[in-house]
Coordinates of C-alpha atoms in Angstrom, one line a residue:
M97 CA -27.2 6.5 22.6
L98 CA -25.4 5.6 19.4
S99 CA -22.1 7.3 19.1
T100 CA -21.7 9.8 16.3
H101 CA -18.8 8.1 14.6
R102 CA -20.8 4.9 14.3
R103 CA -23.8 6.7 12.7
C104 CA -21.4 8.5 10.3
A105 CA -19.0 5.8 9.4
V106 CA -20.5 4.4 6.1
A107 CA -17.2 7.5 -4.6
A108 CA -15.1 12.7 -9.0
A109 CA -11.8 13.8 -8.2
A110 CA -8.2 13.9 -9.7
A111 CA -5.2 12.4 -7.9
A112 CA -2.5 14.3 -6.3
T113 CA 0.1 15.2 -8.9
T114 CA 3.4 13.3 -9.3
A115 CA 5.2 16.4 -8.2
A116 CA 3.2 16.5 -5.0
L117 CA 4.2 12.9 -4.2
T118 CA 7.9 13.9 -4.1
L119 CA 7.1 16.0 -1.1
L120 CA 5.5 13.3 1.0
G121 CA 8.1 13.4 3.7
A122 CA 7.8 17.1 4.3
G123 CA 7.4 18.4 7.8
L124 CA 8.3 21.7 9.4
P125 CA 11.5 22.7 7.6
S126 CA 14.5 23.0 10.0
V127 CA 16.7 24.2 7.1
A128 CA 16.0 26.0 3.9
P129 CA 14.2 23.8 1.4
A130 CA 16.2 22.4 -1.5
A131 CA 16.1 24.4 -4.7
D132 CA 13.6 22.1 -6.3
E133 CA 11.2 22.0 -3.3
P134 CA 8.7 24.7 -2.5
D135 CA 9.0 26.6 0.8
L136 CA 6.1 25.5 3.1
S137 CA 7.4 27.2 6.3
R138 CA 4.8 29.9 6.2
F139 CA 2.1 27.3 6.5
Y140 CA 3.9 25.4 9.3
Q141 CA 4.5 28.6 11.3
Q142 CA 0.9 29.7 11.6
K143 CA -1.0 29.8 14.9
I144 CA -4.7 28.9 15.4
T145 CA -7.1 31.5 16.7
W146 CA -9.9 29.7 18.6
A147 CA -13.4 31.2 19.2
A148 CA -17.0 30.0 19.8
C149 CA -18.3 27.8 17.0
K150 CA -20.9 29.3 14.6
G151 CA -24.2 27.5 14.0
D152 CA -27.4 26.5 15.8
G153 CA -27.1 24.0 18.7
M154 CA -23.3 24.1 18.9
P155 CA -22.0 23.2 22.4
K156 CA -20.9 26.2 24.4
D157 CA -17.6 24.6 25.3
L158 CA -16.7 23.6 21.8
Q159 CA -14.2 26.0 20.1
C160 CA -13.6 26.5 16.4
G161 CA -10.7 27.7 14.4
K162 CA -8.9 27.1 11.1
V163 CA -5.6 26.5 9.4
T164 CA -4.7 27.7 5.9
V165 CA -3.1 25.1 3.6
P166 CA -1.9 25.1 0.0
L167 CA -4.4 24.1 -2.6
D168 CA -1.5 22.4 -4.4
Y169 CA 1.5 21.4 -2.3
A170 CA 3.7 21.4 -5.4
R171 CA 2.7 25.1 -6.1
P172 CA 2.0 26.7 -2.7
G173 CA 1.9 30.2 -4.2
A174 CA -0.9 29.2 -6.6
G175 CA -3.7 29.4 -4.1
T176 CA -4.8 28.3 -0.6
L177 CA -7.9 27.0 1.2
D178 CA -8.9 27.0 4.8
V179 CA -9.5 23.8 6.8
A180 CA -12.1 24.1 9.6
L181 CA -11.2 22.7 13.1
A182 CA -12.9 22.3 16.4
R183 CA -11.8 21.3 19.8
Y184 CA -12.8 20.5 23.4
R185 CA -10.1 21.8 25.8
A186 CA -8.3 19.4 28.1
T187 CA -9.9 19.4 31.6
G188 CA -6.6 19.3 33.3
K189 CA -3.0 19.8 32.3
S190 CA -2.8 19.2 28.5
R191 CA -0.1 17.1 27.0
G192 CA -1.1 18.4 23.6
S193 CA -3.8 17.4 21.2
V194 CA -5.4 14.2 19.8
L195 CA -6.8 14.6 16.4
L196 CA -10.0 12.7 15.4
N197 CA -11.3 11.7 11.9
F198 CA -14.8 10.2 11.8
G199 CA -14.6 8.4 8.5
G200 CA -16.8 8.4 5.4
P201 CA -15.0 9.6 3.5
G202 CA -17.1 12.7 3.5
V203 CA -18.1 13.0 7.1
A204 CA -17.7 16.5 8.5
G205 CA -15.7 16.2 11.7
I206 CA -17.0 19.4 13.4
A207 CA -20.7 18.4 13.2
A208 CA -19.8 14.9 14.4
L209 CA -17.8 16.0 17.4
A210 CA -20.5 18.6 18.3
D211 CA -23.2 15.8 18.2
G212 CA -21.2 13.0 19.9
G213 CA -18.6 14.7 21.9
K214 CA -19.5 13.0 25.2
D215 CA -18.0 9.7 23.8
F216 CA -14.6 11.4 23.9
M217 CA -14.6 13.3 27.2
G218 CA -12.4 10.7 28.7
L219 CA -9.6 11.8 26.4
T220 CA -9.8 15.4 27.7
N221 CA -8.2 14.1 30.9
G222 CA -4.9 14.6 29.0
Y223 CA -5.6 16.1 25.6
D224 CA -7.3 18.8 23.7
V225 CA -9.7 16.7 21.6
V226 CA -9.5 18.2 18.1
T227 CA -11.3 17.3 14.8
F228 CA -11.6 18.9 11.4
D229 CA -13.6 19.0 8.2
P230 CA -11.2 17.6 5.6
R231 CA -10.6 19.6 2.3
G232 CA -13.8 19.3 0.2
V233 CA -15.9 18.4 3.2
G234 CA -18.2 20.4 5.4
Q235 CA -17.0 24.0 5.9
S236 CA -13.7 23.3 4.1
S237 CA -14.4 24.2 0.5
P238 CA -17.2 21.6 0.2
V239 CA -17.6 19.8 -3.1
S240 CA -21.0 19.3 -4.6
C241 CA -22.7 17.6 -7.6
G242 CA -25.4 20.3 -7.8
E243 CA -29.0 20.6 -6.8
G244 CA -30.0 18.5 -9.7
S245 CA -28.0 15.5 -8.6
A246 CA -31.1 13.6 -7.4
Q247 CA -32.4 13.4 -10.9
V248 CA -29.0 12.5 -12.3
F249 CA -28.6 9.6 -9.9
A250 CA -32.2 8.4 -10.4
Q251 CA -31.5 8.2 -14.1
L252 CA -28.2 6.3 -13.4
D253 CA -30.0 3.8 -11.2
A254 CA -32.5 3.2 -14.0
S255 CA -29.8 2.7 -16.6
L256 CA -28.0 0.0 -14.7
D257 CA -30.6 -2.6 -15.4
G258 CA -28.2 -4.1 -18.0
S259 CA -30.4 -3.6 -21.0
D260 CA -28.6 -0.5 -22.3
P261 CA -24.9 -0.2 -21.2
Q262 CA -24.4 2.8 -23.4
A263 CA -27.1 4.7 -21.5
A264 CA -25.3 3.8 -18.2
L265 CA -22.1 5.2 -19.7
K266 CA -23.8 8.4 -20.6
Q267 CA -25.2 8.8 -17.1
L268 CA -21.9 8.0 -15.5
Q269 CA -20.2 10.7 -17.5
K270 CA -23.0 13.1 -16.7
V271 CA -22.5 12.5 -13.0
A272 CA -18.8 13.2 -13.4
D273 CA -19.5 16.4 -15.4
E274 CA -22.0 17.7 -12.9
C275 CA -19.7 17.1 -9.9
A276 CA -16.8 18.9 -11.7
K277 CA -19.1 21.8 -12.6
H278 CA -20.3 22.4 -9.0
S279 CA -17.3 21.6 -6.9
G280 CA -14.9 24.5 -7.5
P281 CA -11.1 24.6 -7.7
V282 CA -10.6 22.2 -4.8
L283 CA -11.7 19.1 -6.8
P284 CA -8.4 18.3 -8.5
Y285 CA -6.7 18.5 -5.1
I286 CA -9.0 16.5 -3.0
G287 CA -8.2 13.1 -1.6
T288 CA -6.3 11.3 1.2
I289 CA -2.8 12.2 0.0
N290 CA -3.4 15.9 0.4
A291 CA -5.7 15.6 3.5
S292 CA -2.8 13.8 5.2
R293 CA -0.5 16.6 4.4
D294 CA -3.1 19.0 5.8
M295 CA -3.0 17.0 9.0
D296 CA 0.7 17.6 9.4
V297 CA 0.2 21.4 9.0
M298 CA -2.5 21.1 11.7
R299 CA -0.1 19.2 14.0
A300 CA 2.4 22.0 13.7
A301 CA -0.2 24.7 14.1
L302 CA -1.5 23.0 17.3
G303 CA 2.1 23.0 18.7
D304 CA 2.5 19.3 18.7
K305 CA 5.8 17.6 17.9
K306 CA 4.1 14.3 17.2
L307 CA 0.6 13.6 15.9
N308 CA -1.7 11.7 18.3
Y309 CA -4.6 10.4 16.3
L310 CA -7.8 8.4 16.5
G311 CA -9.4 7.5 13.2
F312 CA -12.6 5.5 12.4
S313 CA -13.3 3.5 9.2
Y314 CA -12.0 5.7 6.3
G315 CA -10.1 7.6 9.0
T316 CA -7.9 4.5 9.4
R317 CA -6.8 4.8 5.8
L318 CA -6.0 8.5 6.4
G319 CA -4.0 7.6 9.5
A320 CA -2.1 4.9 7.6
V321 CA -1.3 7.3 4.8
Y322 CA 0.0 9.8 7.3
A323 CA 2.2 7.1 8.9
A324 CA 3.7 6.4 5.5
Q325 CA 4.2 10.1 4.6
F326 CA 5.4 11.4 8.0
P327 CA 6.7 8.3 10.0
K328 CA 8.9 10.5 12.2
K329 CA 5.9 12.6 13.2
V330 CA 3.7 9.7 14.4
G331 CA 2.8 9.8 18.1
R332 CA 0.1 7.5 19.5
M333 CA -2.2 6.4 16.7
A334 CA -5.3 4.2 17.1
L335 CA -7.3 3.0 14.0
D336 CA -10.8 1.5 14.6
G337 CA -12.7 -0.2 11.8
V338 CA -9.7 -0.7 9.6
D339 CA -10.1 0.1 5.9
T340 CA -8.5 -1.8 3.1
L341 CA -5.4 -0.3 1.4
T342 CA -5.2 -2.7 -1.5
E343 CA -8.5 -4.0 -2.8
P344 CA -9.8 -2.5 -6.0
L345 CA -13.3 -0.9 -6.0
A346 CA -15.0 -3.9 -7.6
E347 CA -13.8 -6.1 -4.7
Q348 CA -14.6 -3.5 -2.1
G349 CA -18.1 -3.3 -3.4
L350 CA -18.7 -7.0 -3.3
V351 CA -17.4 -7.2 0.3
S352 CA -19.7 -4.3 1.3
A353 CA -22.7 -5.9 -0.4
E354 CA -22.0 -9.2 1.3
G355 CA -21.5 -7.6 4.7
Q356 CA -24.6 -5.5 4.5
Q357 CA -26.7 -8.5 3.4
T358 CA -25.5 -10.5 6.4
A359 CA -26.4 -7.5 8.6
L360 CA -29.8 -7.2 7.0
D361 CA -30.5 -10.9 7.5
S362 CA -29.6 -10.5 11.2
F363 CA -31.9 -7.5 11.5
I364 CA -34.8 -9.5 9.9
T365 CA -34.2 -12.4 12.2
W366 CA -34.5 -10.0 15.1
C367 CA -37.5 -8.1 13.7
V368 CA -39.7 -11.1 13.0
K369 CA -39.6 -11.9 16.7
D370 CA -41.5 -8.7 17.4
V371 CA -45.3 -8.6 16.6
A372 CA -44.8 -5.0 15.4
C373 CA -42.4 -6.1 12.6
P374 CA -44.0 -4.9 9.3
F375 CA -42.9 -8.0 7.4
G376 CA -44.6 -10.6 9.7
Q377 CA -43.0 -13.4 11.7
D378 CA -41.5 -15.6 9.1
P379 CA -37.8 -14.8 8.3
R380 CA -37.9 -16.2 4.7
S381 CA -41.0 -14.3 3.8
A382 CA -39.7 -11.1 5.5
R383 CA -36.5 -11.2 3.4
Q384 CA -38.6 -11.5 0.2
Q385 CA -40.9 -8.7 1.3
V386 CA -37.9 -6.3 1.8
L387 CA -36.6 -7.1 -1.7
Q388 CA -40.1 -6.6 -3.2
L389 CA -40.4 -3.3 -1.3
V390 CA -37.2 -2.0 -2.8
Q391 CA -38.2 -3.1 -6.3
S392 CA -41.6 -1.5 -6.0
L393 CA -40.2 1.8 -4.9
D394 CA -37.7 1.7 -7.8
R395 CA -40.7 1.4 -10.1
D396 CA -42.9 3.9 -8.3
P397 CA -41.1 6.2 -5.8
V398 CA -43.2 7.7 -3.0
P399 CA -43.2 11.4 -2.1
A400 CA -40.6 12.6 0.5
D401 CA -39.7 15.8 2.2
F402 CA -38.4 18.8 0.3
G403 CA -40.4 18.0 -2.8
R404 CA -38.3 14.9 -3.6
Q405 CA -39.2 11.2 -4.0
L406 CA -37.9 8.1 -2.2
S407 CA -36.9 5.4 -4.6
G408 CA -35.9 1.8 -3.8
Q409 CA -32.2 2.6 -4.0
D410 CA -32.8 5.5 -1.6
L411 CA -34.4 3.0 0.8
V412 CA -31.4 0.7 0.4
G413 CA -29.0 3.5 1.3
A414 CA -31.0 4.3 4.5
I415 CA -31.3 0.7 5.5
G416 CA -27.5 0.3 5.1
Q417 CA -26.9 3.3 7.3
A418 CA -29.1 1.9 10.0
L419 CA -27.5 -1.5 9.9
Y420 CA -24.2 -0.2 11.3
S421 CA -25.4 -0.8 14.8
K422 CA -28.0 -2.9 16.7
Q423 CA -28.9 0.2 18.6
L424 CA -30.6 1.6 15.5
W425 CA -32.6 -1.5 14.8
P426 CA -35.7 -0.4 16.7
S427 CA -35.7 2.9 14.8
L428 CA -35.3 1.0 11.5
E429 CA -38.2 -1.3 12.3
G430 CA -40.4 1.7 13.2
A431 CA -39.4 3.6 10.0
L432 CA -40.1 0.6 7.8
A433 CA -43.4 0.1 9.4
N434 CA -44.4 3.7 8.9
L435 CA -43.3 3.5 5.2
V436 CA -45.1 0.1 4.6
Q437 CA -48.3 0.9 6.5
N438 CA -48.7 4.6 5.9
G439 CA -46.5 5.5 2.9
D440 CA -44.6 7.9 5.2
A441 CA -40.9 8.2 4.3
S442 CA -39.9 10.7 7.1
G443 CA -38.4 8.0 9.4
I444 CA -36.4 6.6 6.5
L445 CA -35.1 10.1 5.7
R446 CA -34.0 10.6 9.3
L447 CA -32.1 7.4 9.2
S448 CA -30.3 8.3 6.0
S449 CA -29.0 11.7 7.4
G450 CA -25.9 10.3 9.1
G451 CA -23.5 11.3 6.3
M452 CA -23.6 8.4 3.9
A453 CA -26.8 9.2 2.1
R454 CA -26.9 9.5 -1.7
P455 CA -27.5 13.0 -3.2
D456 CA -31.2 12.0 -3.6
L457 CA -31.7 12.1 0.1
P458 CA -31.6 15.5 1.6
R459 CA -30.2 16.4 5.0
P460 CA -32.6 18.7 6.8
S461 CA -29.9 20.2 8.9
A462 CA -28.2 21.9 5.9
R463 CA -29.5 24.0 3.1
P464 CA -27.9 24.4 -0.3
S465 CA -25.9 27.5 -1.2
D466 CA -26.5 29.5 -4.3
R467 CA -23.2 28.3 -5.6
P468 CA -22.5 24.9 -4.0
G469 CA -18.8 24.4 -3.1
A470 CA -17.7 27.9 -4.2
R471 CA -19.2 30.4 -1.8
P472 CA -16.6 31.2 0.9
S473 CA -18.1 33.4 3.6
D474 CA -15.0 33.8 5.9
R475 CA -12.1 34.7 3.6
P476 CA -8.8 35.0 5.4
S477 CA -7.0 38.3 5.6
G478 CA -3.3 38.3 5.4
G479 CA -3.0 34.5 5.1
P480 CA 0.2 32.7 4.5
S481 CA -0.1 32.7 0.7
S482 CA -0.3 35.5 -1.8
G483 CA -2.4 33.5 -4.3
P484 CA -6.2 33.2 -4.4
S485 CA -7.7 32.0 -1.2
S486 CA -10.8 30.0 -0.5
G487 CA -12.1 30.6 3.0
L488 CA -14.5 28.7 5.2
V489 CA -18.2 28.2 4.3
D490 CA -20.8 29.0 6.9
P491 CA -22.4 25.9 8.4
G492 CA -25.8 26.8 6.8
D493 CA -24.2 27.1 3.4
V494 CA -22.7 23.6 3.1
P495 CA -24.4 22.0 0.1
V496 CA -27.0 19.4 0.9
D497 CA -25.3 16.7 -1.2
N498 CA -21.8 17.4 0.2
P499 CA -21.4 14.1 2.1
P500 CA -22.0 11.8 -0.8
A501 CA -20.3 14.1 -3.3
A502 CA -17.2 14.2 -1.1
L503 CA -17.4 10.4 -0.7
M504 CA -17.3 10.0 -4.4
A505 CA -14.5 12.5 -5.0
I506 CA -12.2 11.2 -2.3
T507 CA -12.8 7.6 -3.2
C508 CA -12.0 8.2 -6.9
A509 CA -8.9 10.3 -6.0
D510 CA -7.6 7.4 -3.9
T511 CA -7.8 4.7 -6.4
P512 CA -6.2 4.2 -9.9
D513 CA -9.0 1.9 -11.0
R514 CA -11.0 3.2 -14.0
P515 CA -13.3 1.0 -16.1
T516 CA -13.1 1.7 -19.8
A517 CA -16.2 2.1 -21.9
K518 CA -15.5 -1.3 -23.5
Q519 CA -15.1 -3.0 -20.1
V520 CA -18.3 -1.5 -18.8
T521 CA -20.3 -2.5 -21.9
K522 CA -18.8 -6.0 -22.0
N523 CA -19.0 -6.7 -18.2
M524 CA -22.2 -5.0 -17.2
D525 CA -24.3 -8.2 -17.1
K526 CA -21.5 -10.2 -15.4
L527 CA -20.9 -7.4 -12.8
R528 CA -24.6 -7.0 -12.1
A529 CA -25.1 -10.8 -11.6
A530 CA -22.1 -11.0 -9.2
Y531 CA -23.4 -8.1 -7.1
E532 CA -27.0 -9.4 -7.0
E533 CA -25.7 -12.8 -6.0
A534 CA -23.7 -11.1 -3.2
S535 CA -26.8 -9.2 -2.1
P536 CA -30.2 -9.2 -3.8
V537 CA -31.0 -6.0 -1.8
F538 CA -27.7 -4.1 -1.8
G539 CA -26.1 -5.4 -5.0
Q540 CA -27.3 -2.6 -7.4
Y541 CA -26.6 0.1 -4.9
Q542 CA -23.0 -1.1 -4.5
L543 CA -22.6 -1.5 -8.2
T544 CA -23.5 2.1 -8.8
E545 CA -20.8 3.2 -6.4
V546 CA -18.2 0.9 -8.0
L547 CA -18.8 2.4 -11.4
I548 CA -19.0 6.0 -10.2
C549 CA -15.3 6.7 -11.1
Y550 CA -15.9 6.1 -14.8
G551 CA -14.9 9.2 -16.7
R552 CA -12.8 10.7 -13.9
P553 CA -9.1 11.4 -14.1
K554 CA -7.0 8.5 -12.8
G555 CA -6.5 8.5 -9.0
T556 CA -3.3 7.9 -7.1
D557 CA -1.5 4.6 -6.9
F558 CA 0.5 5.7 -3.8
I559 CA -1.8 4.2 -1.3
R560 CA -1.9 0.8 -2.9
D561 CA 1.7 0.6 -3.8
E562 CA 3.6 2.6 -1.1
V563 CA 1.7 2.5 2.2
R564 CA 3.5 -0.5 3.7
A565 CA 6.2 -1.4 6.3
V566 CA 6.0 1.9 8.0
D567 CA 8.8 2.9 10.4
T568 CA 6.7 4.3 13.2
P569 CA 6.0 3.7 16.9
K570 CA 3.5 1.0 17.7
M571 CA 0.0 1.7 16.4
L572 CA -3.3 0.1 17.7
L573 CA -5.6 -1.4 15.0
V574 CA -9.1 -2.5 16.1
G575 CA -11.1 -4.9 14.0
T576 CA -14.7 -6.0 14.8
R577 CA -15.7 -9.5 13.8
G578 CA -19.3 -8.6 12.8
D579 CA -18.5 -5.3 11.1
P580 CA -20.7 -4.9 7.9
A581 CA -18.6 -2.2 6.4
T582 CA -14.9 -2.9 7.2
P583 CA -14.5 -6.7 7.5
Y584 CA -12.2 -8.1 10.1
R585 CA -9.9 -9.6 7.4
W586 CA -9.1 -6.0 6.3
T587 CA -7.7 -5.3 9.8
M588 CA -5.4 -8.3 9.5
E589 CA -4.4 -7.5 5.9
T590 CA -3.6 -3.9 6.7
A591 CA -1.7 -4.8 9.8
K592 CA 0.4 -7.2 7.7
R593 CA 1.1 -4.4 5.2
L594 CA 2.0 -1.8 7.9
G595 CA 4.5 -4.3 9.4
D596 CA 5.9 -4.6 12.9
S597 CA 4.4 -1.3 14.0
A598 CA 0.8 -2.7 14.0
V599 CA -0.8 -4.1 17.1
V600 CA -4.2 -5.8 16.5
L601 CA -7.1 -5.8 19.0
D602 CA -9.8 -8.4 18.1
N603 CA -13.3 -7.1 18.9
K604 CA -15.6 -10.1 19.0
G605 CA -18.8 -8.1 18.5
E606 CA -21.2 -6.7 15.9
G607 CA -21.5 -3.4 14.2
H608 CA -19.2 -0.9 12.6
T609 CA -16.2 0.0 14.7
G610 CA -15.9 -0.6 18.5
Y611 CA -15.2 2.7 20.3
G612 CA -18.2 4.1 22.1
S613 CA -20.2 0.9 21.8
S614 CA -17.8 -1.6 23.4
R615 CA -16.6 -0.6 26.9
C616 CA -13.6 -2.9 26.5
V617 CA -12.5 -1.3 23.2
S618 CA -13.0 2.2 24.5
Q619 CA -11.0 1.6 27.6
K620 CA -8.1 0.0 25.7
I621 CA -8.0 2.8 23.1
D622 CA -8.1 5.5 25.9
A623 CA -5.4 3.7 27.9
F624 CA -3.2 3.7 24.8
L625 CA -3.8 7.3 23.8
L626 CA -3.6 8.7 27.3
Y627 CA -0.9 6.5 28.9
G628 CA 0.8 4.6 26.1
S629 CA -0.5 1.3 27.5
L630 CA -0.9 -1.2 24.5
P631 CA -2.8 -4.5 24.7
A632 CA -0.9 -7.5 23.5
N633 CA -1.0 -8.1 19.8
G634 CA -3.9 -10.4 19.0
S635 CA -5.7 -9.8 22.3
S636 CA -9.5 -9.5 22.2
C637 CA -12.6 -7.9 23.6
G638 CA -15.7 -10.1 24.0
P639 CA -19.2 -9.3 22.8
E640 CA -21.3 -7.2 25.1
A641 CA -24.9 -7.7 26.0
D642 CA -25.8 -4.0 25.9
R643 CA -24.4 -3.5 22.4

């Protein structure tokens, strides 16, 4: 069974303020704060109350709780929000907690752990296994672009054909405006800088002197930022599917398009060996048929569930989701056959529901709230702040489009890159050509995500400029050679930036991340987190036949 973090691992927000960045080293205060620093002790002194998790199908042994954090760390009295947590208790004597982040950005940790908790049961030999919905995600003040986001994105896709750059600019601004309209007060304070600070509050509330952490994909960026902000609080930290800390969005998009095209070519080579492959048995012809299918659906979408339509770009997003692991290839083949032969998009929709779908692709497990992103149903009483509070959202009230809306918001908050109107108008044809050369199938989809930060407030430059040469205990970084989302070179580049603390494990396999799919990777990460046993820097895990 495909592990949840591999299904989930696959860009409207403001940056953290300059004032907030002056507090990056804050931990549980041992003395009174300086006169120019806000007092955060009431947040660090809270305790978590654990209870059975709400929602259908939740495991009986999974417990849920929350911590309250400042909306703005520079002004902790101006308002708070609750961050949802879940845990599996240690089976024996607990040495504390290990905190998990499943990536995205925009993946809700509680749903992911509930669905794939068996992958992490080995860690309960020594830890409470804990995860969380980061601010803006899942039950933690979820952001949204509104129920009309499907139409907005369809219009944006249509305007990116290069014939009318001004139309594309108008649609990009409309996307930004709709997301701001529906996301509530959390939007200016979303992003990795504040999510990392939230993790330090969680660490203290869990009773841990040091943060033990396992992050996947985007979760590796979150872990690296925590190491830069709180180096003295880092315990055992493992980062699997290492994200870039330096590349601008345009370069990231090209890398993603190239990686996904390579993965698609490998899938097609596998598919045409099966008589049931809907594209025949010739690889070259099959590749052309996939492209023609995408183009056809962009011109004439087919009906899908929930009264929506499946466009070619929707299909591209679903294919990209399924390409994260070979274990999904049979499902992708069947879904494509059902679409091609019967016009049935249901299988494609199921593949797209792992957390990285565009807003046009609904997630049947969630239903939209009346006021997306601004409908707290579990407001705290007597919380640690006297300002306005935003409580947790019930699982059934998380907006349908929260995963992609959060992905956009966090991505834009984390990068200072913003194309100007002049740059977009001047470079649209060149950008489009470069992306289509990188991938005829995935080029337009990735170009849309690269441009999505147009019209948003500038994001932080802290990650790109300051996350380097961290003074922490040794950290384990895992890179997979055939990873279509986070290329192996990002592991090496990030390790070099982090400095002597980074220890690299080379996973010579395919797919996105290694834990839960490679026994070797899983064993080495568990041995490090549980016992502090690190592999030698540069050691490797070989490919596995059952991958």
